Short mmCIF file of C-alpha atoms in Angstrom, two decimals:
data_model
loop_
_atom_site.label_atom_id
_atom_site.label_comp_id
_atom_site.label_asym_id
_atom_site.label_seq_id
_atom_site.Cartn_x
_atom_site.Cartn_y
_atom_site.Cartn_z
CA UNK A 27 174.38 -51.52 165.48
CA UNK A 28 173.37 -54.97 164.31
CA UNK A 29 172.31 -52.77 160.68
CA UNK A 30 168.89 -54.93 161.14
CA UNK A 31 165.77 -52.22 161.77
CA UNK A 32 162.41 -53.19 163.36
CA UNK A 33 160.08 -50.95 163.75
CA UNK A 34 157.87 -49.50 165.91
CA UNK A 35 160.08 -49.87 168.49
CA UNK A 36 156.87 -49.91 171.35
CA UNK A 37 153.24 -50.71 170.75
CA UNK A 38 150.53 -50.84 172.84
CA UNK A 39 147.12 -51.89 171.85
CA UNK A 40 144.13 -53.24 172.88
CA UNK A 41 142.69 -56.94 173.12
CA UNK A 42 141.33 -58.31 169.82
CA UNK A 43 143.33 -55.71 167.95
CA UNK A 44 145.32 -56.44 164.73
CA UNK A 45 149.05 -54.75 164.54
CA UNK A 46 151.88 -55.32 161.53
CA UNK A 47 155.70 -55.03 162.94
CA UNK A 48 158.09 -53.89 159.80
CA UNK A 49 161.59 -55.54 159.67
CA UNK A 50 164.33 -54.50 156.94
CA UNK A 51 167.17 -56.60 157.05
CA UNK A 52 170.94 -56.58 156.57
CA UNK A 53 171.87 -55.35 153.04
CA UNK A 54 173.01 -58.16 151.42
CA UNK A 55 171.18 -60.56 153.84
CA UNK A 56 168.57 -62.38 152.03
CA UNK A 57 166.69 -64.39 155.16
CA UNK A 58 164.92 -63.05 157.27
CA UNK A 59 163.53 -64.42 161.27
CA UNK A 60 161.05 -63.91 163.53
CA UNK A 61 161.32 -64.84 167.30
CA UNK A 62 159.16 -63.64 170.32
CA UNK A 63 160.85 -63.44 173.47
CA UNK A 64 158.51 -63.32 176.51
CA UNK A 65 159.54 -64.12 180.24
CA UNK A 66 157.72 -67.53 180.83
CA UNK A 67 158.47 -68.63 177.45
CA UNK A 68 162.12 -67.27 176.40
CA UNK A 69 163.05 -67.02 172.78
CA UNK A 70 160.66 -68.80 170.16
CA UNK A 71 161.70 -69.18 166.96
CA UNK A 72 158.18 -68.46 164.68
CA UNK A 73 159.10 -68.28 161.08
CA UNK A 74 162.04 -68.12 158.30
CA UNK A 75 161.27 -66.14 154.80
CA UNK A 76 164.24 -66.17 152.25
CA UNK A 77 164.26 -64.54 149.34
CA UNK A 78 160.93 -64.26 149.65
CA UNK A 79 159.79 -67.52 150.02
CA UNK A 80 158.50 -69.49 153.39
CA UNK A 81 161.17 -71.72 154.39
CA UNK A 82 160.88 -72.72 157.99
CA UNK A 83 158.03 -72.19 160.49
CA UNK A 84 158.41 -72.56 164.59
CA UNK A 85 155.67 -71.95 166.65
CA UNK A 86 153.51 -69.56 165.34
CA UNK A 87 150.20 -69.21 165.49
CA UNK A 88 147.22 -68.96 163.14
CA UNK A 89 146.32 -65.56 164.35
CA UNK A 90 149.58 -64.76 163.42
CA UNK A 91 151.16 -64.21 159.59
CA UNK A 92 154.19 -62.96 158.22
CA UNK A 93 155.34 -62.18 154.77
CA UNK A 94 158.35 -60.90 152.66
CA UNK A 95 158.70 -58.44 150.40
CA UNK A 96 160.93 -58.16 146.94
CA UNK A 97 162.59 -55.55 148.75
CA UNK A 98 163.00 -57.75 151.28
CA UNK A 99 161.91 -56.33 153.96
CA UNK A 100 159.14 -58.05 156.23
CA UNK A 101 156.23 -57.70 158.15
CA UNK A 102 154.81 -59.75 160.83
CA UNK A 103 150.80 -59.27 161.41
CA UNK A 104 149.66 -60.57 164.28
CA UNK A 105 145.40 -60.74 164.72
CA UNK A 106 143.16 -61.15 167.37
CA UNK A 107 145.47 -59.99 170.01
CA UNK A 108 144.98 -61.34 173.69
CA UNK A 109 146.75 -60.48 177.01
CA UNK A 110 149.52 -63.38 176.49
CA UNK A 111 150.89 -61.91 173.17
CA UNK A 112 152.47 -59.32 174.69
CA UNK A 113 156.39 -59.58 174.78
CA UNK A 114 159.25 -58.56 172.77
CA UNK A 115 159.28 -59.65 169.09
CA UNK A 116 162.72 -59.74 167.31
CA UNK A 117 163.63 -59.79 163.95
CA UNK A 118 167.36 -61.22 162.66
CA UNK A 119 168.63 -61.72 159.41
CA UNK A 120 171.10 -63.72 157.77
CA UNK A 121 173.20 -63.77 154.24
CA UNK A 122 172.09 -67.21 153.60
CA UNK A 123 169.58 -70.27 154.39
CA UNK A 124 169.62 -73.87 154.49
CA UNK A 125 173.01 -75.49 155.66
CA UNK A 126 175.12 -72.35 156.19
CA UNK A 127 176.73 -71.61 159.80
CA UNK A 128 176.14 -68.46 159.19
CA UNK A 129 175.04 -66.56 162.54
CA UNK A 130 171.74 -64.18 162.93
CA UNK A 131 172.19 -60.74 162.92
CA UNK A 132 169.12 -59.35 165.36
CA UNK A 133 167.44 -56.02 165.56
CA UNK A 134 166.90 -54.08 168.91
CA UNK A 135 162.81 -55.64 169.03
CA UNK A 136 159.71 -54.59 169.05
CA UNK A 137 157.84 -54.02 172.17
CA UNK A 138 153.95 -55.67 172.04
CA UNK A 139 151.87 -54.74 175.16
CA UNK A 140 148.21 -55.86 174.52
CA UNK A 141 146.09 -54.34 177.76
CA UNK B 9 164.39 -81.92 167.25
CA UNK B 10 166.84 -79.67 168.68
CA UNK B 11 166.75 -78.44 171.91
CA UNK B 12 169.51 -76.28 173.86
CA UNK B 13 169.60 -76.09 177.82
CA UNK B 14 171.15 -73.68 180.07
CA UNK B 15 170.72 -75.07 183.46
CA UNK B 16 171.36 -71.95 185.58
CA UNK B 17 169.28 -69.35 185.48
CA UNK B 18 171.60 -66.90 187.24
CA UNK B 19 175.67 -67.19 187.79
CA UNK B 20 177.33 -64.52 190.31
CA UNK B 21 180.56 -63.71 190.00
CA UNK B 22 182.89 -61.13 191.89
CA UNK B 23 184.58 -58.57 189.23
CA UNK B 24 188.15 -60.28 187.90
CA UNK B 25 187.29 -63.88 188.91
CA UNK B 26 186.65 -66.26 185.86
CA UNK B 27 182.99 -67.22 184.95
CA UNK B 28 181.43 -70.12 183.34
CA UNK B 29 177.48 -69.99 181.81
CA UNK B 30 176.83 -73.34 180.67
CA UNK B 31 175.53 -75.10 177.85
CA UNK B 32 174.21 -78.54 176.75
CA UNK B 33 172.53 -79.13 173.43
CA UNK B 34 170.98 -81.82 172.00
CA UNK B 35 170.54 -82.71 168.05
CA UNK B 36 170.41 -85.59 165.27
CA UNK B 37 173.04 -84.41 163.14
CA UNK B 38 176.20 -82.21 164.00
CA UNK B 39 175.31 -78.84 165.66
CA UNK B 40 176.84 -75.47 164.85
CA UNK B 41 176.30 -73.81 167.91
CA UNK B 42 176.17 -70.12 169.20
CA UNK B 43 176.53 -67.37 171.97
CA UNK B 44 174.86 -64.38 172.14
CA UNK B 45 174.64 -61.23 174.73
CA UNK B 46 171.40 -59.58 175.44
CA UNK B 47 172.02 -56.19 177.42
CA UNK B 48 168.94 -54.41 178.81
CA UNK B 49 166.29 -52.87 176.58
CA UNK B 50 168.68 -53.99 173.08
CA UNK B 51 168.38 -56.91 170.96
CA UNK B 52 170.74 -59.89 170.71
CA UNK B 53 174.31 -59.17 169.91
CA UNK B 54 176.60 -62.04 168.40
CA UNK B 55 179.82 -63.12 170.57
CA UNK B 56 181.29 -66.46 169.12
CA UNK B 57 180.03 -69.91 167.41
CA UNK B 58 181.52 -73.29 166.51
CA UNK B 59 180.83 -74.92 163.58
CA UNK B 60 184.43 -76.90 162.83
CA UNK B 61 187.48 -77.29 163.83
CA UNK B 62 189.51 -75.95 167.11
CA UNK B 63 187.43 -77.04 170.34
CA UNK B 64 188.38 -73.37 172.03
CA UNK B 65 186.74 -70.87 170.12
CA UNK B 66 187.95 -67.13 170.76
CA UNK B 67 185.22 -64.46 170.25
CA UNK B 68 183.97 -60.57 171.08
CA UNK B 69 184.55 -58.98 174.40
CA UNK B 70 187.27 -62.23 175.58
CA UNK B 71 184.96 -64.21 175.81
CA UNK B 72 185.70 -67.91 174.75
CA UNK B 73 183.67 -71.44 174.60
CA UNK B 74 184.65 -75.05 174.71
CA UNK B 75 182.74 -77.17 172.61
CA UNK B 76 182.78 -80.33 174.21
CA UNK B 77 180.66 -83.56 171.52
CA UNK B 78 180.90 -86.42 174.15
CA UNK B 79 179.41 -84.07 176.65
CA UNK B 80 177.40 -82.57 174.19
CA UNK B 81 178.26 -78.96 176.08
CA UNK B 82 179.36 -75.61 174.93
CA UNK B 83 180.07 -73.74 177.90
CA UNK B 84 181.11 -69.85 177.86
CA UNK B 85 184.13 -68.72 179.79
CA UNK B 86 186.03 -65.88 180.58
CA UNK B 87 189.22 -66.02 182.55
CA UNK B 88 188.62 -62.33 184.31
CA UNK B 89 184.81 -60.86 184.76
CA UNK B 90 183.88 -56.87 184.17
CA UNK B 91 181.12 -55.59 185.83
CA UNK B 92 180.20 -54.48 182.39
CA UNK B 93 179.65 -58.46 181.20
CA UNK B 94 176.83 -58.08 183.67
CA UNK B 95 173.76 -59.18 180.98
CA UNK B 96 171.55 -61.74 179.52
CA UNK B 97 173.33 -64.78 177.96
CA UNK B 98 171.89 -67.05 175.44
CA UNK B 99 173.50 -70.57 173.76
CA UNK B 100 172.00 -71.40 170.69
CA UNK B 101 172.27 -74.47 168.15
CA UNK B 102 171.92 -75.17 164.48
CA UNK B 103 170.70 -78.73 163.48
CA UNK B 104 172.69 -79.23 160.20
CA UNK B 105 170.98 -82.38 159.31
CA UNK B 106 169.24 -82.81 155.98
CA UNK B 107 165.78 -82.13 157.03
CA UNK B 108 166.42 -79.60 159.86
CA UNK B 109 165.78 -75.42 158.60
CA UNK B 110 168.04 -72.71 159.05
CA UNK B 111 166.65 -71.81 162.77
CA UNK B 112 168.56 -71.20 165.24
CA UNK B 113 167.22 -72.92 168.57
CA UNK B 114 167.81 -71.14 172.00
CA UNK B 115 168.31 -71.70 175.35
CA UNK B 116 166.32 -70.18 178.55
CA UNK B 117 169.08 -67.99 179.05
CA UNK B 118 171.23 -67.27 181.37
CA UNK B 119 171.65 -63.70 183.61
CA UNK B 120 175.29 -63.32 184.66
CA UNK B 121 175.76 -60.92 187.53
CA UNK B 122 179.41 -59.12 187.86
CA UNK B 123 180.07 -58.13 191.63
CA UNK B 124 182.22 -55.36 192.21
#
């Protein structure tokens, strides 16, 4: 047990649908990630919060958001759904950001099928 | 921009023999640079990195990596293969140059089967 929690674990939904995956990181750990993992296009990195604040983005797209909370937990909205969004969305976190070799700690996913 | 490839998408290996998934990277500064084991249905579980130091690093489950800079390769090893190391292997890398974030960039991955 990683001690990161996504949740729900499975979704399904339906095309032009809106859904909001919950993360709640590591105690302690202060960043938080957001990668999707789908066969054709393996792990992409989408976007870094720490401490509340934006501090990286990968390739995420406008129909997509994210946010952190004090608490920091974190959501991930994602809008508009089509048929290509669905795939397996992790969340990791780490203690730290910026130049720290510090390695990702990664909940088990959550499961987007958009039909 | 950073960029990790694992050129094989599958390695066989009969149970006991060593394996090898490999690993190239590619970044402007110096990379700190990671494996991780994905196991059917579960998310991403942490088995060694390199940031510094000793070329061999030791991590979970006996598994070891060379890091390699004039190759630019961090290949995985394991002198004796389980059946049970049968999973989903990733190589990821850190950019630790000024401008780069805190990301960690991954590799295709790489599905190690463990023959019997």
């Amino acid at each position: 047990d990683s001690g990161v929690t996504q949740t729900p674990k499975h979704l399904i939904t339906a095309t032009g649908q809106r859904v909001t995956l919950r993360c709640s990181p590591r105690s302690g750990d202060l960043s938080v990630y957001w990668y999707q993992q789908s066969l054709d296009q393996g792990l992409q990195f989408l976007i870094q919060y720490y401490n509340g604040e934006e501090r990286a983005k990968g390739n995420i797209l406008e129909r997509f958001s994210a946010q952190q909370f004090p608490d920091l937990h974190s959501e991930l909205n994602l809008s508009s759904l089509e048929l290509g969004d669905s795939a397996l969305y992790f969340c990791a976190s780490s203690v730290a950001s910026g130049r720290k070799g510090g390695e990702l700690f990664f909940g088990e996913g959550s499961r987007l099928t958009v039909l | 921009a950073q960029s990790v490839a694992q050129p094989e998408d599958q390695v066989n290996v009969a149970e006991g023999n060593p394996l090898t998934v490999k690993c190239t990277y590619s970044v402007s500064g110096n990379p700190y640079l990671f494996w991780y084991v994905q196991y059917p249905n579960r998310g991403l579980q942490f088995l060694l990195k390199y940031i510094t130091g000793d070329n061999l690093v030791k991590g979970s489950y006996g598994f070891e990596a060379e890091f390699n800079k004039s190759q630019t390769s961090f290949h995985l090893k394991k002198p004796s293969a389980l059946v049970s190391d049968s999973a989903l292997y990733f190589c990821a890398v850190r950019d630790m140059s000024n401008n780069a974030g805190n990301m960690l960039t991954f590799g295709g991955g790489t599905r190690l089967m463990v023959k019997p």
